[in-house]
Amino acid sequence: MKRIICALAGLVSLAGCNTQTSPATTPAQATRPQQAGPPANSPGTDYQVYRTQLPGQADSVTLHLVTAPRGFDATGTAGRFGSYYGPAGRPYTLQGQPSAAPDSVVLFETSPEKAIDPNGSTLYWRLRRQPGGDLAGAVGQQPVRLRLVRPAAGALTFVVHYFADSVAAFPREARSPKAHLSVQALVPVGQPQTLATSILSGLRGDTIDGIPSTSLAALYKQQRQNYFKNYHEDAADSRPTPADTAGIGAYAPGLTYENQTAAYVLYQQGNLLSLGFFRYDYSGGAHGNYGTTAASYDLRTGRRLRYADIFQPAAARQLPALLARAVRPLVGLQANEPLDKQLMVNTIPVTHNVFLTEGGAVFIYQPYEIASYAQGEIRVFLPLSELRPLLREGLPLPASGVATR
């Protein structure tokens, strides 16, 4: 549980930033249309791809690493999210940990399969930047070097665009609570506009295709306007109370709102791209709500691949048993133990929140779907060998991995 809480803290803090102390994210800059010229990252952000051979493994792995401001109250500290995978196509996730040294990159494993022991101790990647862009250091106690992969001409890569702002509930009050909003987007480079439009639709949270597109700046502007309007309406129903002796102040802490959205690369190989859109929202109560929505894209067309595009109708009857078997080791269950010993369900429902890799598919269950909030998100990987009879034809996968009907 300690690992899950730490991972949540890292995700929640990665997307936030106080624009009053960061000139890169003032409202004027955040809503300004992009100027013509080569695409560039927002200040304090970065997207890089690395390859390395992890200790004790024969095959190399690919790591996609996104850097963005760590939090609203930590604008000078980089937050990081990484996803890595080997030839088998099973992805694992990493979170960044703050470090005082500017050349230091500290990451920790958040996938339960990578726990060192049953108590939840996690594996750390302690690295330093090298001349030329490589990272070198240790994974656990073993030395490792991550080689920076520079994209070939015309190959897919991304720039990171970051927007953030805050507004006071009571502007005339010096210690007024505030609402914070941030959006961290990935903008594809070297691909047709169709892909950029599809990704922006995912960032917006569209559940169906065909909704008219907009620009990233216009999307943020509209979200900012709506969010701050709703916040002021909530604040209007709140009245200051005399400060108590605990020093909390005149306002309840529940009036400090946060809404964060961030996009990350989960997998990219050949004609297949999979992204994760992480969202966190706190609008009062014991804790905020969060979750990752996955999206896969066919790079041949730029089109998003939703559940119905990936699986045949008959898959819904066969997937629950496959998911139940795969989830057991993730939550510490033996093969003969009932699921509700650790989960909130007896049968694993088939979520449509799924993304593809060339080695299989990952089904993401957000908090409360099948497990408690403290257990965090649960990601269940099913290998392609089990999924072949269930997949539709024409997917951007190795030819041997798609069933022919």
PDB file of C-alpha atoms in Angstrom, residues 110-304:
ATOM      1  CA  THR A 110       5.149   1.598  -9.710  1.00  0.00           C
ATOM      2  CA  SER A 111       4.149  -1.684 -11.360  1.00  0.00           C
ATOM      3  CA  PRO A 112       3.391  -4.325  -8.693  1.00  0.00           C
ATOM      4  CA  GLU A 113       5.219  -6.953 -10.764  1.00  0.00           C
ATOM      5  CA  LYS A 114       8.444  -5.083 -10.033  1.00  0.00           C
ATOM      6  CA  ALA A 115       8.126  -5.046  -6.238  1.00  0.00           C
ATOM      7  CA  ILE A 116      11.315  -6.352  -4.639  1.00  0.00           C
ATOM      8  CA  ASP A 117       9.514  -8.140  -1.818  1.00  0.00           C
ATOM      9  CA  PRO A 118       5.934  -8.773  -0.636  1.00  0.00           C
ATOM     10  CA  ASN A 119       6.157  -5.810   1.752  1.00  0.00           C
ATOM     11  CA  GLY A 120       6.041  -3.404  -1.165  1.00  0.00           C
ATOM     12  CA  SER A 121       9.643  -2.219  -1.332  1.00  0.00           C
ATOM     13  CA  THR A 122      10.222  -0.820  -4.792  1.00  0.00           C
ATOM     14  CA  LEU A 123      13.108  -0.705  -7.190  1.00  0.00           C
ATOM     15  CA  TYR A 124      14.836   2.647  -7.740  1.00  0.00           C
ATOM     16  CA  TRP A 125      16.588   3.916 -10.842  1.00  0.00           C
ATOM     17  CA  ARG A 126      19.219   6.434  -9.662  1.00  0.00           C
ATOM     18  CA  LEU A 127      20.696   8.142 -12.703  1.00  0.00           C
ATOM     19  CA  ARG A 128      22.678  11.198 -13.761  1.00  0.00           C
ATOM     20  CA  ARG A 129      22.683  13.002 -17.065  1.00  0.00           C
ATOM     21  CA  GLN A 130      25.785  12.488 -19.186  1.00  0.00           C
ATOM     22  CA  PRO A 131      27.315  14.626 -21.944  1.00  0.00           C
ATOM     23  CA  GLY A 132      25.373  13.912 -25.096  1.00  0.00           C
ATOM     24  CA  GLY A 133      22.106  13.191 -23.299  1.00  0.00           C
ATOM     25  CA  ASP A 134      22.575   9.635 -22.010  1.00  0.00           C
ATOM     26  CA  LEU A 135      21.653   8.657 -18.445  1.00  0.00           C
ATOM     27  CA  ALA A 136      24.001   6.551 -16.317  1.00  0.00           C
ATOM     28  CA  GLY A 137      23.764   5.185 -12.798  1.00  0.00           C
ATOM     29  CA  ALA A 138      22.191   2.155 -11.173  1.00  0.00           C
ATOM     30  CA  VAL A 139      18.955   0.198 -11.174  1.00  0.00           C
ATOM     31  CA  GLY A 140      18.820  -1.175  -7.673  1.00  0.00           C
ATOM     32  CA  GLN A 141      22.483  -1.882  -6.991  1.00  0.00           C
ATOM     33  CA  GLN A 142      23.415  -2.784 -10.570  1.00  0.00           C
ATOM     34  CA  PRO A 143      25.122  -0.320 -12.951  1.00  0.00           C
ATOM     35  CA  VAL A 144      23.209   0.715 -16.047  1.00  0.00           C
ATOM     36  CA  ARG A 145      23.464   3.206 -18.907  1.00  0.00           C
ATOM     37  CA  LEU A 146      20.456   4.499 -20.825  1.00  0.00           C
ATOM     38  CA  ARG A 147      21.256   5.543 -24.384  1.00  0.00           C
ATOM     39  CA  LEU A 148      19.339   8.538 -25.716  1.00  0.00           C
ATOM     40  CA  VAL A 149      17.485   7.682 -28.935  1.00  0.00           C
ATOM     41  CA  ARG A 150      17.277  10.617 -31.297  1.00  0.00           C
ATOM     42  CA  PRO A 151      14.332  10.419 -33.715  1.00  0.00           C
ATOM     43  CA  ALA A 152      15.132   9.851 -37.371  1.00  0.00           C
ATOM     44  CA  ALA A 153      13.966  12.410 -39.906  1.00  0.00           C
ATOM     45  CA  GLY A 154      10.204  12.130 -40.303  1.00  0.00           C
ATOM     46  CA  ALA A 155       9.814   9.658 -37.426  1.00  0.00           C
ATOM     47  CA  LEU A 156       7.181  10.165 -34.756  1.00  0.00           C
ATOM     48  CA  THR A 157       8.215  12.175 -31.727  1.00  0.00           C
ATOM     49  CA  PHE A 158       6.473  14.578 -29.370  1.00  0.00           C
ATOM     50  CA  VAL A 159       6.824  18.013 -27.875  1.00  0.00           C
ATOM     51  CA  VAL A 160       5.315  18.722 -24.466  1.00  0.00           C
ATOM     52  CA  HIS A 161       2.982  21.693 -24.068  1.00  0.00           C
ATOM     53  CA  TYR A 162       2.104  22.731 -20.546  1.00  0.00           C
ATOM     54  CA  PHE A 163      -0.631  25.118 -19.360  1.00  0.00           C
ATOM     55  CA  ALA A 164      -1.466  26.090 -15.787  1.00  0.00           C
ATOM     56  CA  ASP A 165      -3.307  28.795 -13.893  1.00  0.00           C
ATOM     57  CA  SER A 166      -5.040  29.458 -10.580  1.00  0.00           C
ATOM     58  CA  VAL A 167      -7.840  31.702  -9.364  1.00  0.00           C
ATOM     59  CA  ALA A 168      -8.797  32.927  -5.891  1.00  0.00           C
ATOM     60  CA  ALA A 169     -12.179  32.062  -4.432  1.00  0.00           C
ATOM     61  CA  PHE A 170     -12.365  35.504  -2.817  1.00  0.00           C
ATOM     62  CA  PRO A 171     -10.036  37.830  -4.750  1.00  0.00           C
ATOM     63  CA  ARG A 172     -10.249  40.593  -2.144  1.00  0.00           C
ATOM     64  CA  GLU A 173      -9.046  38.308   0.629  1.00  0.00           C
ATOM     65  CA  ALA A 174      -5.264  38.049   1.006  1.00  0.00           C
ATOM     66  CA  ARG A 175      -5.378  34.431   2.205  1.00  0.00           C
ATOM     67  CA  SER A 176      -8.187  33.244  -0.004  1.00  0.00           C
ATOM     68  CA  PRO A 177      -8.208  29.582  -1.046  1.00  0.00           C
ATOM     69  CA  LYS A 178      -7.603  28.949  -4.729  1.00  0.00           C
ATOM     70  CA  ALA A 179      -8.452  26.578  -7.526  1.00  0.00           C
ATOM     71  CA  HIS A 180      -5.557  25.260  -9.603  1.00  0.00           C
ATOM     72  CA  LEU A 181      -5.851  23.971 -13.148  1.00  0.00           C
ATOM     73  CA  SER A 182      -3.154  22.385 -15.293  1.00  0.00           C
ATOM     74  CA  VAL A 183      -3.004  20.591 -18.628  1.00  0.00           C
ATOM     75  CA  GLN A 184       0.113  18.792 -19.891  1.00  0.00           C
ATOM     76  CA  ALA A 185      -0.290  17.702 -23.505  1.00  0.00           C
ATOM     77  CA  LEU A 186       1.762  15.721 -25.998  1.00  0.00           C
ATOM     78  CA  VAL A 187       1.823  17.189 -29.500  1.00  0.00           C
ATOM     79  CA  PRO A 188       2.975  14.746 -32.208  1.00  0.00           C
ATOM     80  CA  VAL A 189       5.685  15.820 -34.625  1.00  0.00           C
ATOM     81  CA  GLY A 190       6.375  14.193 -37.985  1.00  0.00           C
ATOM     82  CA  GLN A 191       2.854  12.795 -38.433  1.00  0.00           C
ATOM     83  CA  PRO A 192      -0.298  13.849 -40.330  1.00  0.00           C
ATOM     84  CA  GLN A 193      -2.729  16.212 -38.641  1.00  0.00           C
ATOM     85  CA  THR A 194      -5.193  13.336 -38.259  1.00  0.00           C
ATOM     86  CA  LEU A 195      -3.135  11.912 -35.403  1.00  0.00           C
ATOM     87  CA  ALA A 196      -2.848  15.263 -33.631  1.00  0.00           C
ATOM     88  CA  THR A 197      -6.619  15.693 -33.874  1.00  0.00           C
ATOM     89  CA  SER A 198      -7.225  12.195 -32.492  1.00  0.00           C
ATOM     90  CA  ILE A 199      -4.851  12.773 -29.572  1.00  0.00           C
ATOM     91  CA  LEU A 200      -6.469  16.116 -28.766  1.00  0.00           C
ATOM     92  CA  SER A 201      -9.840  14.363 -28.696  1.00  0.00           C
ATOM     93  CA  GLY A 202      -8.437  11.966 -26.096  1.00  0.00           C
ATOM     94  CA  LEU A 203      -7.044  14.826 -24.033  1.00  0.00           C
ATOM     95  CA  ARG A 204     -10.488  16.423 -24.110  1.00  0.00           C
ATOM     96  CA  GLY A 205     -11.989  13.178 -22.843  1.00  0.00           C
ATOM     97  CA  ASP A 206     -14.237  12.448 -25.823  1.00  0.00           C
ATOM     98  CA  THR A 207     -15.967   9.090 -25.417  1.00  0.00           C
ATOM     99  CA  ILE A 208     -17.101   8.942 -29.051  1.00  0.00           C
ATOM    100  CA  ASP A 209     -15.436   9.871 -32.312  1.00  0.00           C
ATOM    101  CA  GLY A 210     -16.515  12.607 -34.693  1.00  0.00           C
ATOM    102  CA  ILE A 211     -16.821  15.532 -32.256  1.00  0.00           C
ATOM    103  CA  PRO A 212     -15.626  18.714 -34.021  1.00  0.00           C
ATOM    104  CA  SER A 213     -11.956  19.383 -33.374  1.00  0.00           C
ATOM    105  CA  THR A 214     -10.360  22.473 -31.898  1.00  0.00           C
ATOM    106  CA  SER A 215      -6.852  23.700 -31.175  1.00  0.00           C
ATOM    107  CA  LEU A 216      -4.959  22.824 -28.011  1.00  0.00           C
ATOM    108  CA  ALA A 217      -4.852  26.468 -26.934  1.00  0.00           C
ATOM    109  CA  ALA A 218      -8.593  26.872 -27.530  1.00  0.00           C
ATOM    110  CA  LEU A 219      -9.321  23.675 -25.617  1.00  0.00           C
ATOM    111  CA  TYR A 220      -7.339  24.859 -22.595  1.00  0.00           C
ATOM    112  CA  LYS A 221      -8.965  28.290 -22.745  1.00  0.00           C
ATOM    113  CA  GLN A 222     -12.443  26.758 -22.711  1.00  0.00           C
ATOM    114  CA  GLN A 223     -11.583  24.330 -19.903  1.00  0.00           C
ATOM    115  CA  ARG A 224     -10.061  27.141 -17.859  1.00  0.00           C
ATOM    116  CA  GLN A 225     -13.118  29.341 -18.329  1.00  0.00           C
ATOM    117  CA  ASN A 226     -15.571  26.597 -17.354  1.00  0.00           C
ATOM    118  CA  TYR A 227     -13.524  25.348 -14.410  1.00  0.00           C
ATOM    119  CA  PHE A 228     -13.010  28.760 -12.835  1.00  0.00           C
ATOM    120  CA  LYS A 229     -16.677  29.666 -13.389  1.00  0.00           C
ATOM    121  CA  ASN A 230     -17.809  26.513 -11.589  1.00  0.00           C
ATOM    122  CA  TYR A 231     -15.307  27.143  -8.795  1.00  0.00           C
ATOM    123  CA  HIS A 232     -16.591  30.654  -8.169  1.00  0.00           C
ATOM    124  CA  GLU A 233     -20.129  29.279  -8.037  1.00  0.00           C
ATOM    125  CA  ASP A 234     -19.050  26.751  -5.392  1.00  0.00           C
ATOM    126  CA  ALA A 235     -17.170  29.430  -3.462  1.00  0.00           C
ATOM    127  CA  ALA A 236     -20.216  31.703  -3.448  1.00  0.00           C
ATOM    128  CA  ASP A 237     -21.993  29.137  -1.284  1.00  0.00           C
ATOM    129  CA  SER A 238     -19.151  29.177   1.247  1.00  0.00           C
ATOM    130  CA  ARG A 239     -18.858  31.766   3.962  1.00  0.00           C
ATOM    131  CA  PRO A 240     -15.676  32.544   5.929  1.00  0.00           C
ATOM    132  CA  THR A 241     -15.690  31.371   9.546  1.00  0.00           C
ATOM    133  CA  PRO A 242     -13.555  32.662  12.408  1.00  0.00           C
ATOM    134  CA  ALA A 243     -10.082  31.183  12.367  1.00  0.00           C
ATOM    135  CA  ASP A 244      -9.610  28.423  14.904  1.00  0.00           C
ATOM    136  CA  THR A 245      -6.683  27.893  17.220  1.00  0.00           C
ATOM    137  CA  ALA A 246      -5.270  25.173  14.975  1.00  0.00           C
ATOM    138  CA  GLY A 247      -4.241  27.821  12.504  1.00  0.00           C
ATOM    139  CA  ILE A 248      -6.292  26.463   9.621  1.00  0.00           C
ATOM    140  CA  GLY A 249      -7.546  29.931   8.800  1.00  0.00           C
ATOM    141  CA  ALA A 250     -10.906  31.367   7.893  1.00  0.00           C
ATOM    142  CA  TYR A 251     -11.678  28.859   5.141  1.00  0.00           C
ATOM    143  CA  ALA A 252     -12.102  25.133   5.122  1.00  0.00           C
ATOM    144  CA  PRO A 253      -9.234  23.326   3.346  1.00  0.00           C
ATOM    145  CA  GLY A 254     -11.796  21.635   1.085  1.00  0.00           C
ATOM    146  CA  LEU A 255     -12.163  24.861  -0.889  1.00  0.00           C
ATOM    147  CA  THR A 256      -8.655  24.523  -2.336  1.00  0.00           C
ATOM    148  CA  TYR A 257      -9.499  22.794  -5.604  1.00  0.00           C
ATOM    149  CA  GLU A 258      -7.169  21.075  -8.065  1.00  0.00           C
ATOM    150  CA  ASN A 259      -7.846  19.766 -11.547  1.00  0.00           C
ATOM    151  CA  GLN A 260      -4.988  18.189 -13.478  1.00  0.00           C
ATOM    152  CA  THR A 261      -4.684  16.454 -16.826  1.00  0.00           C
ATOM    153  CA  ALA A 262      -1.503  14.950 -18.261  1.00  0.00           C
ATOM    154  CA  ALA A 263      -0.656  12.808 -21.291  1.00  0.00           C
ATOM    155  CA  TYR A 264       2.070  10.146 -21.405  1.00  0.00           C
ATOM    156  CA  VAL A 265       3.406   7.613 -23.889  1.00  0.00           C
ATOM    157  CA  LEU A 266       2.657   4.081 -22.727  1.00  0.00           C
ATOM    158  CA  TYR A 267       3.870   2.232 -25.836  1.00  0.00           C
ATOM    159  CA  GLN A 268       5.086   3.001 -29.354  1.00  0.00           C
ATOM    160  CA  GLN A 269       6.395   0.525 -31.872  1.00  0.00           C
ATOM    161  CA  GLY A 270       5.931   0.249 -35.623  1.00  0.00           C
ATOM    162  CA  ASN A 271       2.487   1.528 -36.593  1.00  0.00           C
ATOM    163  CA  LEU A 272       1.088   1.331 -33.070  1.00  0.00           C
ATOM    164  CA  LEU A 273       0.986   4.142 -30.497  1.00  0.00           C
ATOM    165  CA  SER A 274      -0.640   3.951 -27.068  1.00  0.00           C
ATOM    166  CA  LEU A 275      -1.048   6.931 -24.747  1.00  0.00           C
ATOM    167  CA  GLY A 276      -2.348   7.407 -21.231  1.00  0.00           C
ATOM    168  CA  PHE A 277      -4.411  10.438 -20.193  1.00  0.00           C
ATOM    169  CA  PHE A 278      -4.114  10.878 -16.440  1.00  0.00           C
ATOM    170  CA  ARG A 279      -6.715  12.994 -14.663  1.00  0.00           C
ATOM    171  CA  TYR A 280      -6.934  14.123 -11.060  1.00  0.00           C
ATOM    172  CA  ASP A 281      -9.688  16.236  -9.531  1.00  0.00           C
ATOM    173  CA  TYR A 282     -10.152  17.474  -5.988  1.00  0.00           C
ATOM    174  CA  SER A 283     -13.236  19.550  -5.244  1.00  0.00           C
ATOM    175  CA  GLY A 284     -13.656  18.949  -1.530  1.00  0.00           C
ATOM    176  CA  GLY A 285     -14.032  15.834   0.558  1.00  0.00           C
ATOM    177  CA  ALA A 286     -11.611  13.335   2.041  1.00  0.00           C
ATOM    178  CA  HIS A 287      -9.504  12.955  -1.096  1.00  0.00           C
ATOM    179  CA  GLY A 288      -9.447  13.650  -4.802  1.00  0.00           C
ATOM    180  CA  ASN A 289     -10.365  11.245  -7.555  1.00  0.00           C
ATOM    181  CA  TYR A 290      -7.953  10.112 -10.221  1.00  0.00           C
ATOM    182  CA  GLY A 291      -7.584   7.680 -13.063  1.00  0.00           C
ATOM    183  CA  THR A 292      -5.825   6.957 -16.339  1.00  0.00           C
ATOM    184  CA  THR A 293      -7.721   6.589 -19.597  1.00  0.00           C
ATOM    185  CA  ALA A 294      -5.795   4.668 -22.243  1.00  0.00           C
ATOM    186  CA  ALA A 295      -5.932   5.224 -25.989  1.00  0.00           C
ATOM    187  CA  SER A 296      -4.289   3.317 -28.837  1.00  0.00           C
ATOM    188  CA  TYR A 297      -3.760   4.764 -32.309  1.00  0.00           C
ATOM    189  CA  ASP A 298      -3.125   3.247 -35.723  1.00  0.00           C
ATOM    190  CA  LEU A 299      -0.287   5.354 -37.131  1.00  0.00           C
ATOM    191  CA  ARG A 300      -1.190   4.277 -40.666  1.00  0.00           C
ATOM    192  CA  THR A 301      -4.409   6.276 -40.412  1.00  0.00           C
ATOM    193  CA  GLY A 302      -4.033   8.399 -37.271  1.00  0.00           C
ATOM    194  CA  ARG A 303      -7.304   6.901 -36.032  1.00  0.00           C
ATOM    195  CA  ARG A 304      -7.972   5.921 -32.437  1.00  0.00           C
TER     196      ARG A 304
END
